[in-house]
Coordinates of N, CA and C in Angstrom, one line a residue:
X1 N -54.1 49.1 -16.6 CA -53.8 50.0 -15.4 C -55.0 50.2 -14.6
X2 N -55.0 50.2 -13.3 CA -56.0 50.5 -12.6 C -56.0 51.5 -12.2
X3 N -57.5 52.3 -11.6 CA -57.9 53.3 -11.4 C -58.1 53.1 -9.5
X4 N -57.4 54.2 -9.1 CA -57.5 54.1 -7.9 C -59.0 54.3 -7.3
X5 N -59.2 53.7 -6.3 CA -60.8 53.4 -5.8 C -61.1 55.1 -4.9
X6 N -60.2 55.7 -4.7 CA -60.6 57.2 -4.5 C -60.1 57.9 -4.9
X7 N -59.3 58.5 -5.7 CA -59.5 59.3 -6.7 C -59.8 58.9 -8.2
X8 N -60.2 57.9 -8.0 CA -60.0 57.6 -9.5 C -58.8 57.9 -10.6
X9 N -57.9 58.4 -10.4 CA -56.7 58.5 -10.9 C -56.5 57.0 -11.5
X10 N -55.5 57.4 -12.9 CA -54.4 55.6 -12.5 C -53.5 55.9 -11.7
X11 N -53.5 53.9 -11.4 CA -52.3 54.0 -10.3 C -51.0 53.3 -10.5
X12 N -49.5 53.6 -10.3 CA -48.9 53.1 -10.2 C -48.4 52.2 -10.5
X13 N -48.5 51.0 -11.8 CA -48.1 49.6 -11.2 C -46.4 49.4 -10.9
X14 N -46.4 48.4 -9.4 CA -44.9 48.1 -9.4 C -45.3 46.8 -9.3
X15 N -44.0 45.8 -9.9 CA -43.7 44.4 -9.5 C -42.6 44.2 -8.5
X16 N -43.3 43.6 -7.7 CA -42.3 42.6 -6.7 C -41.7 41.7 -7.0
X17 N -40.9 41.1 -6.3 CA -40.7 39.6 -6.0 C -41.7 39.2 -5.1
X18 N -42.3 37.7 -6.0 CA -43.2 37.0 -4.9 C -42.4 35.8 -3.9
X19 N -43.5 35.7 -2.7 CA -42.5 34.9 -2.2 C -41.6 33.4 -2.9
X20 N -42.3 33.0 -3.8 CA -42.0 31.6 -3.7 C -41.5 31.7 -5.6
X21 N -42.1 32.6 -6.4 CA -41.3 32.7 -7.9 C -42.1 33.6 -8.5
X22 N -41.3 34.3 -9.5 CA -42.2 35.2 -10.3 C -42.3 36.5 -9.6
X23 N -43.2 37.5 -9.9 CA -43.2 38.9 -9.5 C -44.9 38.9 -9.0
X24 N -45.2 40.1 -8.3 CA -46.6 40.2 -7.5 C -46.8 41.6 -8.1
X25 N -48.0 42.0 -9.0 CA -47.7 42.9 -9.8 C -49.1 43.8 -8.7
X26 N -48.3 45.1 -8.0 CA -49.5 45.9 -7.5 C -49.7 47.4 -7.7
X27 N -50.7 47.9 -7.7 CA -50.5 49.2 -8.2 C -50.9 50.4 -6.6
X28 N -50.1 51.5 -7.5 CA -50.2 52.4 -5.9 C -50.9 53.7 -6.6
X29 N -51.1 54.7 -5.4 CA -51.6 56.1 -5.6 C -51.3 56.3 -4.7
X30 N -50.0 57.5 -5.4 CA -49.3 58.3 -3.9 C -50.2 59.6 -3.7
X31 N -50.8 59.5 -4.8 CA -51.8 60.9 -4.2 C -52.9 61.1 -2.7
X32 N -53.3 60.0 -3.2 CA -54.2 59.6 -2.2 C -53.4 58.4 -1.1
X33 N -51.9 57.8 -0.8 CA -51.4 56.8 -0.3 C -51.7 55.8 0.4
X34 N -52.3 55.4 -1.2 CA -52.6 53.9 -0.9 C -52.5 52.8 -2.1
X35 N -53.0 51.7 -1.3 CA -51.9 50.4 -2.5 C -53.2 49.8 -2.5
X36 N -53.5 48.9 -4.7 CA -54.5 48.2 -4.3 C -53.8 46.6 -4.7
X37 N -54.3 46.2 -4.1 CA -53.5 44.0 -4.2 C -54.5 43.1 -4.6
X38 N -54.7 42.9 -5.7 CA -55.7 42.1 -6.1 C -55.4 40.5 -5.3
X39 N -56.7 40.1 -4.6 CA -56.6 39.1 -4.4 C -55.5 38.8 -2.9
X40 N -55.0 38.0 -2.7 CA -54.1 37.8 -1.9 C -52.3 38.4 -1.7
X41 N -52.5 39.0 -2.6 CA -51.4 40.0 -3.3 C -50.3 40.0 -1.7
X42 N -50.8 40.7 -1.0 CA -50.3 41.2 0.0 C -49.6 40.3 1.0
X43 N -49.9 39.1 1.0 CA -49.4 38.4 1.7 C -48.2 37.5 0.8
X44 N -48.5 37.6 -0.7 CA -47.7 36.9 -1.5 C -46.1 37.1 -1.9
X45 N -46.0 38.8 -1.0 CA -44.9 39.4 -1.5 C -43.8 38.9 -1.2
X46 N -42.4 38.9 -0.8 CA -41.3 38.2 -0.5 C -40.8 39.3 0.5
X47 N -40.3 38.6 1.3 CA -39.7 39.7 2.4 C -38.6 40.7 1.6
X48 N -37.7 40.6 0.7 CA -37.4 41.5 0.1 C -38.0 42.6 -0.3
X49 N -39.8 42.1 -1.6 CA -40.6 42.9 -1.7 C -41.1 43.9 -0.8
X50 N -41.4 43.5 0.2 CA -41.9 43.9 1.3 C -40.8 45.5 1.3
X51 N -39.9 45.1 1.9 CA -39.1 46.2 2.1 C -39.0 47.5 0.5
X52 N -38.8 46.2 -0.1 CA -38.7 47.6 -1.6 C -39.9 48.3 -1.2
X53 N -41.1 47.5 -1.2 CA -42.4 48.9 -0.6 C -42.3 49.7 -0.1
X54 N -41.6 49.3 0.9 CA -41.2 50.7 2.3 C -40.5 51.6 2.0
X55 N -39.4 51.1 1.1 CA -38.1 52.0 1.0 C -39.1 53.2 -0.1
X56 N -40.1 53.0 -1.2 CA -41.1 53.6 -2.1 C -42.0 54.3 -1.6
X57 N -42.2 53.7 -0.2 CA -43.4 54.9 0.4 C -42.5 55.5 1.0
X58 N -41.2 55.1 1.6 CA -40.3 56.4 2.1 C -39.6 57.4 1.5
X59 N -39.8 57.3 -0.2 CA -39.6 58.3 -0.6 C -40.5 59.1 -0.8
X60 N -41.6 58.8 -1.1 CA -42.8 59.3 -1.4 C -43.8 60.1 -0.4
X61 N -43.2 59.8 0.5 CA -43.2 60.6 2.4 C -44.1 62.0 1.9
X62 N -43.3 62.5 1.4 CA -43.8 64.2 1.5 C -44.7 64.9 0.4
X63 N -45.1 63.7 -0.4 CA -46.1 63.5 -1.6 C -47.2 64.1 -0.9
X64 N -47.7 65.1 -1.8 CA -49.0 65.9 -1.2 C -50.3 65.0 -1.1
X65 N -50.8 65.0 -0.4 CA -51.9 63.6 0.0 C -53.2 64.4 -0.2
X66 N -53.9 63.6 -0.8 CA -55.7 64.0 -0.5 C -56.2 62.8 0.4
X67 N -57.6 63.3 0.9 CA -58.1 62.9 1.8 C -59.0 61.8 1.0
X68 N -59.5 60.3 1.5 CA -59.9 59.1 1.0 C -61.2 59.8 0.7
X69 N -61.8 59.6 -0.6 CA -63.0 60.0 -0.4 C -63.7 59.0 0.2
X70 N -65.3 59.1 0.6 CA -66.2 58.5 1.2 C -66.9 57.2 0.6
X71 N -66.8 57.3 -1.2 CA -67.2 55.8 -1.5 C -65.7 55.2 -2.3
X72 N -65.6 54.2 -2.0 CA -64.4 53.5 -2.7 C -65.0 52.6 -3.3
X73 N -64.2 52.5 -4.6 CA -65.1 51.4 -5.9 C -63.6 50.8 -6.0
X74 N -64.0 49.5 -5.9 CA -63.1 48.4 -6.8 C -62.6 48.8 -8.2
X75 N -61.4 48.7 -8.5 CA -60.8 49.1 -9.9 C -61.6 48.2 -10.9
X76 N -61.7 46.5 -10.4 CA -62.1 45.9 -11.5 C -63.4 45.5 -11.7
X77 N -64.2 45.7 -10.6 CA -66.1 45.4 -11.1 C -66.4 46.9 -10.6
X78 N -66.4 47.6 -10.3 CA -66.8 48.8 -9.6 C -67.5 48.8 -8.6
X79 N -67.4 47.9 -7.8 CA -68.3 48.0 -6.4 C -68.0 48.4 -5.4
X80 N -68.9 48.1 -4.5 CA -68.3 49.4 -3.2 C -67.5 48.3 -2.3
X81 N -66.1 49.3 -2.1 CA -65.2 48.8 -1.3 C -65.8 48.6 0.3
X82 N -65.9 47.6 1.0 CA -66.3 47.6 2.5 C -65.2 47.7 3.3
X83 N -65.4 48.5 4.3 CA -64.6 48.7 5.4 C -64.1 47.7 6.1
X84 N -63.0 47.1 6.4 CA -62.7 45.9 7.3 C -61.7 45.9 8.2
X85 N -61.5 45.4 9.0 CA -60.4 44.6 10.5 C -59.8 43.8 10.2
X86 N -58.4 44.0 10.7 CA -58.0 42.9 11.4 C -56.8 43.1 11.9
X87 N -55.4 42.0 12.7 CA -55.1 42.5 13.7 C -54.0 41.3 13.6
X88 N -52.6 41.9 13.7 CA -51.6 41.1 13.3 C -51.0 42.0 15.2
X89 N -49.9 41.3 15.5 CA -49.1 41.3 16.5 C -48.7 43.4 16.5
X90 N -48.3 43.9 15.4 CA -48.2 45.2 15.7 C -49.5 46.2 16.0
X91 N -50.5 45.4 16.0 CA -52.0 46.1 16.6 C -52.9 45.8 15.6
X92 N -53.6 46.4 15.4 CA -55.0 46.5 14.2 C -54.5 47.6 13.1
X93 N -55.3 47.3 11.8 CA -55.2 47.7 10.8 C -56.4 47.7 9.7
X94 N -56.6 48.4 9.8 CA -58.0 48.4 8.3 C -57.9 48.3 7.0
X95 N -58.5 48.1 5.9 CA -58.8 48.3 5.0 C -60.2 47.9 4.3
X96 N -60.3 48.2 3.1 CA -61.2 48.4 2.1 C -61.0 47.3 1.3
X97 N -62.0 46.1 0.8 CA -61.8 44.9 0.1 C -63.3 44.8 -0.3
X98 N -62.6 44.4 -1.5 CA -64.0 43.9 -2.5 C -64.9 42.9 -2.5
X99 N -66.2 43.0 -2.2 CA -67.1 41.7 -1.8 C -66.9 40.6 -2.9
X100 N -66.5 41.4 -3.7 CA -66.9 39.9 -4.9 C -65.3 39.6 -4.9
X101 N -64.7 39.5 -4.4 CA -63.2 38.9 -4.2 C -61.9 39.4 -5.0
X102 N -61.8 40.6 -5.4 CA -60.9 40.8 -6.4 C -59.8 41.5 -6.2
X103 N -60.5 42.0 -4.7 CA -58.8 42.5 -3.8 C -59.2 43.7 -2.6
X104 N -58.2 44.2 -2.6 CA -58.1 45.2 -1.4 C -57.4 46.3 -1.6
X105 N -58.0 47.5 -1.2 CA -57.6 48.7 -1.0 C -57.1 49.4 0.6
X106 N -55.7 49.7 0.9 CA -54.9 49.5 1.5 C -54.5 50.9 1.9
X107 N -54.3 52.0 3.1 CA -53.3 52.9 3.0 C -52.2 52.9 3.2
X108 N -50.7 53.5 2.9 CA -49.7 53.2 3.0 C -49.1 52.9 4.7
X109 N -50.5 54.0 5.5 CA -50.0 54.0 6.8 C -50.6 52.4 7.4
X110 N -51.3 52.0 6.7 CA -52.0 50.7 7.0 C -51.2 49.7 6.8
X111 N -50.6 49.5 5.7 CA -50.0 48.3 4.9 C -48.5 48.6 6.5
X112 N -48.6 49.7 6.5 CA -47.1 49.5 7.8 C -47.7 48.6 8.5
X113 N -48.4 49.2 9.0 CA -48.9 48.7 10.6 C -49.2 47.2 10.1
X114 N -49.7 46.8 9.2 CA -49.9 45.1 8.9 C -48.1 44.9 8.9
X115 N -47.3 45.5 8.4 CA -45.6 44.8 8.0 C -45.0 45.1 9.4
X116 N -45.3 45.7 10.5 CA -45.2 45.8 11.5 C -43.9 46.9 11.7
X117 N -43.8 47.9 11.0 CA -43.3 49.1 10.3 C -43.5 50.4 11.7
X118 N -45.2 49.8 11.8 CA -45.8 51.0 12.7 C -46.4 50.9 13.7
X119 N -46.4 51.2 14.8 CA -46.6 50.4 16.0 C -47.7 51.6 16.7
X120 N -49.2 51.1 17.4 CA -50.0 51.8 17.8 C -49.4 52.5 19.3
X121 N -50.0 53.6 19.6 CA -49.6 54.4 20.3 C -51.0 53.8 21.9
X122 N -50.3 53.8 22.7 CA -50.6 53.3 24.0 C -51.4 54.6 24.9
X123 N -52.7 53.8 25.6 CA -53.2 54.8 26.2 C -52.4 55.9 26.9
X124 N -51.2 55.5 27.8 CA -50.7 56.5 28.5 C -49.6 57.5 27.3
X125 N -49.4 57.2 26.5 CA -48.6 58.2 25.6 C -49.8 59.2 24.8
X126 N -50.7 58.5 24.4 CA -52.0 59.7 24.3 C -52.4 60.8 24.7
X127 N -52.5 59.8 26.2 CA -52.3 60.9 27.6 C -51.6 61.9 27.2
X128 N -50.6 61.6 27.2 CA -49.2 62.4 27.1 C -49.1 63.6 26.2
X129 N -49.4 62.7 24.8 CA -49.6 63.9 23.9 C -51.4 65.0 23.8
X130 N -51.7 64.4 24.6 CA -52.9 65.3 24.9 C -52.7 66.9 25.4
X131 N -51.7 66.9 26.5 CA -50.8 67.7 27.0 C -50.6 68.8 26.0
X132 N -49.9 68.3 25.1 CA -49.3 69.4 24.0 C -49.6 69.6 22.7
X133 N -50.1 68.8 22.2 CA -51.0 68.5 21.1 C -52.3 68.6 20.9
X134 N -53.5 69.1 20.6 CA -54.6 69.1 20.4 C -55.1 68.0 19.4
X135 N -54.6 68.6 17.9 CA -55.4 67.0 16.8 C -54.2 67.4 15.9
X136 N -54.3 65.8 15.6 CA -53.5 65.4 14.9 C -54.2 64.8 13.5
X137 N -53.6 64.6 12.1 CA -54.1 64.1 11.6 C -54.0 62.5 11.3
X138 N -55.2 61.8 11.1 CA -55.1 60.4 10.8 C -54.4 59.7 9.8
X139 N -53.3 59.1 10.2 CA -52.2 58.3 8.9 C -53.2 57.3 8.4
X140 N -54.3 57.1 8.3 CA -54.8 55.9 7.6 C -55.3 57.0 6.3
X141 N -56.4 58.2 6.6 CA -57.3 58.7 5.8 C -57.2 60.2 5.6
X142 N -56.2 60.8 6.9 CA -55.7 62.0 6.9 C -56.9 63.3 7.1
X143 N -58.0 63.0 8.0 CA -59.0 63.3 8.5 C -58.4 63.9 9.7
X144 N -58.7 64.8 10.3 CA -58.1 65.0 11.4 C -59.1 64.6 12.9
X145 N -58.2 64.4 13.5 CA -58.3 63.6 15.3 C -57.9 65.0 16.1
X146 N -58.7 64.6 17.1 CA -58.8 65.6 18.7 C -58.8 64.4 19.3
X147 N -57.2 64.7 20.0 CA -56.9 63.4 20.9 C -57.5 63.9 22.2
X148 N -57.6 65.0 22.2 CA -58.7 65.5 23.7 C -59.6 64.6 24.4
X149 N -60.2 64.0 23.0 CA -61.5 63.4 23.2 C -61.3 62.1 22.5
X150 N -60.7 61.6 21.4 CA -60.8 60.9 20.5 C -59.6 59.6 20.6
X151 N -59.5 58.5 21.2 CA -58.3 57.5 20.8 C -58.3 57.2 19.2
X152 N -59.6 56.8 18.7 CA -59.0 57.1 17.2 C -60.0 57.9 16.3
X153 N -59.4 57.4 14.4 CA -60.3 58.4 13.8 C -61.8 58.2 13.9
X154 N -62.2 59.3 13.7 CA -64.0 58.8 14.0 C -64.2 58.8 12.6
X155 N -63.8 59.2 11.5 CA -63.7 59.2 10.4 C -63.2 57.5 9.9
X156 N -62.7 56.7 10.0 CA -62.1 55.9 9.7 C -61.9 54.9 10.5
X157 N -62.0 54.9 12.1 CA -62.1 54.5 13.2 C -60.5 54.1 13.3
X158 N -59.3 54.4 12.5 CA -58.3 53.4 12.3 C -57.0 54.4 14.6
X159 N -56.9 53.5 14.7 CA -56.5 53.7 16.1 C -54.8 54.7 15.8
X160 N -54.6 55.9 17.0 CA -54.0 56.6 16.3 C -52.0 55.9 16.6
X161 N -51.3 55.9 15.9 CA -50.3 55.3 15.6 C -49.0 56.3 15.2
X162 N -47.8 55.3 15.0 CA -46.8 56.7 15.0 C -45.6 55.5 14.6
X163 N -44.7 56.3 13.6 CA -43.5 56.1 13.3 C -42.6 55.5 14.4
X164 N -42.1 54.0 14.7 CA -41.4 54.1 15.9 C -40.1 53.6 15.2
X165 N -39.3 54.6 15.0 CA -37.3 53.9 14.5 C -37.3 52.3 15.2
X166 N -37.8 52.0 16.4 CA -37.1 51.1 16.6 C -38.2 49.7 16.3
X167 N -39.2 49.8 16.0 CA -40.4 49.4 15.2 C -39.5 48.6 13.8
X168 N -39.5 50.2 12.8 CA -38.6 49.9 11.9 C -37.4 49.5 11.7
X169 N -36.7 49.5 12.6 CA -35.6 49.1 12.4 C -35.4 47.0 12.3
X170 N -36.3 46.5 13.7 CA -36.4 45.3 14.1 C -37.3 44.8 12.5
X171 N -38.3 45.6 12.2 CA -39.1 45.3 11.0 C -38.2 44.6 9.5
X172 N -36.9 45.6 9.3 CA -36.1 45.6 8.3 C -35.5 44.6 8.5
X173 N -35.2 44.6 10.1 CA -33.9 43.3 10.1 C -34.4 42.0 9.7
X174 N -35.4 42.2 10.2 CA -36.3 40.3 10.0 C -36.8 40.0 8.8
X175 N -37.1 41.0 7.9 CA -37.6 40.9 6.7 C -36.2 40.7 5.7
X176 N -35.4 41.0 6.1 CA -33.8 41.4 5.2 C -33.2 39.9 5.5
X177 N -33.4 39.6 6.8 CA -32.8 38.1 7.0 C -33.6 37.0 6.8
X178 N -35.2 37.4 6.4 CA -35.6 36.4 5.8 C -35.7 36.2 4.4
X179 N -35.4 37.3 3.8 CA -35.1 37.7 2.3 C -33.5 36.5 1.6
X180 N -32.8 36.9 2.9 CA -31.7 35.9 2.5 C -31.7 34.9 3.1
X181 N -32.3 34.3 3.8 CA -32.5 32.7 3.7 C -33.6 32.4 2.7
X182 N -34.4 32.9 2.1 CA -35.0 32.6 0.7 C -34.3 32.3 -0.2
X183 N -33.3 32.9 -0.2 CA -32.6 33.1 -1.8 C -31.2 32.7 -1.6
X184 N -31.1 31.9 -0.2 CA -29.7 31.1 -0.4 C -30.3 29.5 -0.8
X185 N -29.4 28.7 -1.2 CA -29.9 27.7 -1.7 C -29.2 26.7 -0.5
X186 N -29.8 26.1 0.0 CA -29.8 24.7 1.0 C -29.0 23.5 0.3
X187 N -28.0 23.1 -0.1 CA -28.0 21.6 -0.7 C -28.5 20.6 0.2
X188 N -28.9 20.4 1.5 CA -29.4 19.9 1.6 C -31.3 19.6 1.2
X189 N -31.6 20.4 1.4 CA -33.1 21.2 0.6 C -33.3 20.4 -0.6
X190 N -32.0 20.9 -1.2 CA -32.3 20.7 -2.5 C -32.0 19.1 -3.4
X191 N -31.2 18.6 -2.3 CA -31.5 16.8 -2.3 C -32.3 16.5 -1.9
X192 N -33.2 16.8 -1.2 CA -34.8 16.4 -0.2 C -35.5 16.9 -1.8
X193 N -35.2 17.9 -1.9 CA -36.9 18.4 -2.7 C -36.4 17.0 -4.3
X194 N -35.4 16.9 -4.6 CA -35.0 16.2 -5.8 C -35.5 14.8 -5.7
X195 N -35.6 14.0 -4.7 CA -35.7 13.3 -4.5 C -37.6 13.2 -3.8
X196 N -37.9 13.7 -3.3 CA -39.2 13.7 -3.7 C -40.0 14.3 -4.5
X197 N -39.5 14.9 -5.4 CA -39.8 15.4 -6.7 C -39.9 13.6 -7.8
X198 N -38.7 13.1 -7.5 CA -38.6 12.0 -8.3 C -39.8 10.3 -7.7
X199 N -40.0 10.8 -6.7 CA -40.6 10.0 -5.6 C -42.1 10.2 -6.6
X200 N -42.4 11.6 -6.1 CA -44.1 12.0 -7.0 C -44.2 11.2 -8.2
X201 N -43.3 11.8 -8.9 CA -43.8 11.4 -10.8 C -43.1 10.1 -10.9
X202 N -42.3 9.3 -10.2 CA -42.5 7.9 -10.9 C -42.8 7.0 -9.6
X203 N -44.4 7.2 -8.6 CA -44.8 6.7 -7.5 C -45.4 5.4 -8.4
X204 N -46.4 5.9 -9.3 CA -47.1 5.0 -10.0 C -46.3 3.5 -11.7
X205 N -45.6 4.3 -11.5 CA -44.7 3.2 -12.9 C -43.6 2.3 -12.2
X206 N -43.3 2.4 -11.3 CA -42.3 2.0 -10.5 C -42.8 1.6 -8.8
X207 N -44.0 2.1 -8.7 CA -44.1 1.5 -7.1 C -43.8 0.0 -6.7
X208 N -43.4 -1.0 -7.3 CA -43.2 -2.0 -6.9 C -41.3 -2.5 -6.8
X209 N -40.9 -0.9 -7.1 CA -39.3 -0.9 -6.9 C -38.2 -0.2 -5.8
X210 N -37.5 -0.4 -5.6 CA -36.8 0.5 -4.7 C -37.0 1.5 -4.3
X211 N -36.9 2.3 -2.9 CA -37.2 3.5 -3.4 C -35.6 3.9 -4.1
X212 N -34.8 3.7 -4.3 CA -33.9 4.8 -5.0 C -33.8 3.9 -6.4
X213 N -35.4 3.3 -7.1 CA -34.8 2.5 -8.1 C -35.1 3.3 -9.2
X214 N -34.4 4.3 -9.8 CA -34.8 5.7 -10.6 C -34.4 5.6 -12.0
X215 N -34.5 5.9 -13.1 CA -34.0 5.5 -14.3 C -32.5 6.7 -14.2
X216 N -31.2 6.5 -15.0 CA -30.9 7.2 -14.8 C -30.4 8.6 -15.3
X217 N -30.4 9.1 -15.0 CA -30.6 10.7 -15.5 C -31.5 11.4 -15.0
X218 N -32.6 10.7 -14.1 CA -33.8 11.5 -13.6 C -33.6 12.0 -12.6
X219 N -32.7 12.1 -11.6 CA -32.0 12.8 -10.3 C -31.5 14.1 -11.3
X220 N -30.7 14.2 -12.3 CA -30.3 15.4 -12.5 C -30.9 16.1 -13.2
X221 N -32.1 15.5 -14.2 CA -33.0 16.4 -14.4 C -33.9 16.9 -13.5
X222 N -34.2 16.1 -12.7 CA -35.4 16.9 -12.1 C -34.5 18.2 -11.4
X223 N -33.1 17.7 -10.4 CA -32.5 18.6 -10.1 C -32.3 20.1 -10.7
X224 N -32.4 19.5 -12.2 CA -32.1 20.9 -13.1 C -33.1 21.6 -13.0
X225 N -34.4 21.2 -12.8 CA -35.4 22.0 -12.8 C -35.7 22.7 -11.4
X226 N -35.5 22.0 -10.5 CA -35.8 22.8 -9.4 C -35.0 23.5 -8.9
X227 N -33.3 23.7 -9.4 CA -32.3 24.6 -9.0 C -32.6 25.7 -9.7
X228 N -33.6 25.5 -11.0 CA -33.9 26.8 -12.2 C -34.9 27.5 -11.3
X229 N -36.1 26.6 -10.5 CA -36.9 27.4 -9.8 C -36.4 28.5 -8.7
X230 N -35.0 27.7 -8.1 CA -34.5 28.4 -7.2 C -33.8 30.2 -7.6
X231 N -32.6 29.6 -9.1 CA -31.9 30.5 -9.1 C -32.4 31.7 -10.2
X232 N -34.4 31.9 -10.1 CA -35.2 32.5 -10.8 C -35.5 33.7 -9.1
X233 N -35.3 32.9 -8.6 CA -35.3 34.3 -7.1 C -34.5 34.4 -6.7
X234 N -33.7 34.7 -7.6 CA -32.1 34.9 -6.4 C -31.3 36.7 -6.9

């Protein structure tokens, strides 16, 4: 079990569905709300997964939060987590990843805004809430912002952002509809993949044969194996 990189707590483990077979095993801390993904974790999940996350941090919404502390250590070598960028179509998003490669530390408000959950808030709405609002606090690290002065955290630099229903809603639909073309089975697909499945492993014993010159039984074995791959994510 891992030790969260700021409170040092254990954290959570949950398994996913990965995209393509098997489970993506990641652990959380609702205390402090954040996820750590060893390695490429994060992109590995399955659009279904994806959503189970969301639906986990939406319950966990009103979970009393501490603030990130200032050094974050990797669960599995202890080193210092570095601060990083980057920037998917619903805006920018930060996190914390480990120089020697062993993963990433994530906030829950972060991981939205990468699943496109959470959509950044635009100079003129800032404006806006400048008006009525003084500071708000930061969904990445929960430091508090004076939008008076401040577009994001100065604490965390992460840009200030907001819950948009219609964000999440488009977010759900695409991830739900890609969840189920995953896990419907194609027979066409699955003649293509059987057949170059059989193509690979007898390229070399048989290259000087047909291509459909196959011993027989080997169309439905191989088939049997790759319908097993299939109906293992379903």
């Amino acid at each position: 079990m891992n030790a969260c990189p700021s409170c040092c707590y254990p954290m959570a483990p949950l398994g996913v569905d990965a995209r393509l077979a098997g489970k993506v095993e990641i652990d959380l801390c609702f205390s402090c709300q954040g996820i750590w993904f060893d390695g490429m974790e994060s992109t590995q999940m399955s659009p279904g997964g994806v959503v189970e996350l969301f639906r986990l941090i939406h319950e966990h919404r009103d979970h009393q939060r501490h603030q990130l502390g200032a050094d974050l250590r990797c669960p599995r070598c202890e080193g210092h987590l570095v601060g990083s960028l980057d920037i998917v179509k619903s805006g920018r998003f930060n996190y914390h990843r480990c120089s020697n490669g062993h993963g990433r530390f994530v906030t829950f408000a972060q991981f939205m805004i990468e699943k496109g959950f959470v959509r950044q808030l635009s100079g003129a709405e800032i404006e806006a809430l400048k008006a009525r609002i003084g500071v708000v606090h930061c969904t990445s690290c929960g430091a508090p912002v004076d939008i008076r002065k401040d577009s994001a955290c100065t604490y965390c630099h992460s840009p200030i952002a907001i819950l948009d229903p219609q964000a999440v809603e488009k977010a759900l639909a695409s991830y739900q509809q890609a969840e189920v073309k995953r896990t419907t089975l194609d027979p066409e697909a699955l003649a293509d993949a059987i057949l170059m499945a059989e193509r690979e492993r007898g390229a070399s014993p048989r290259a000087a044969g047909t291509e459909l010159d196959l011993p027989i039984g080997d169309l439905i074995v191989s088939g049997i194996g790759i319908m097993a791959g299939m109906l293992k994510r379903l």
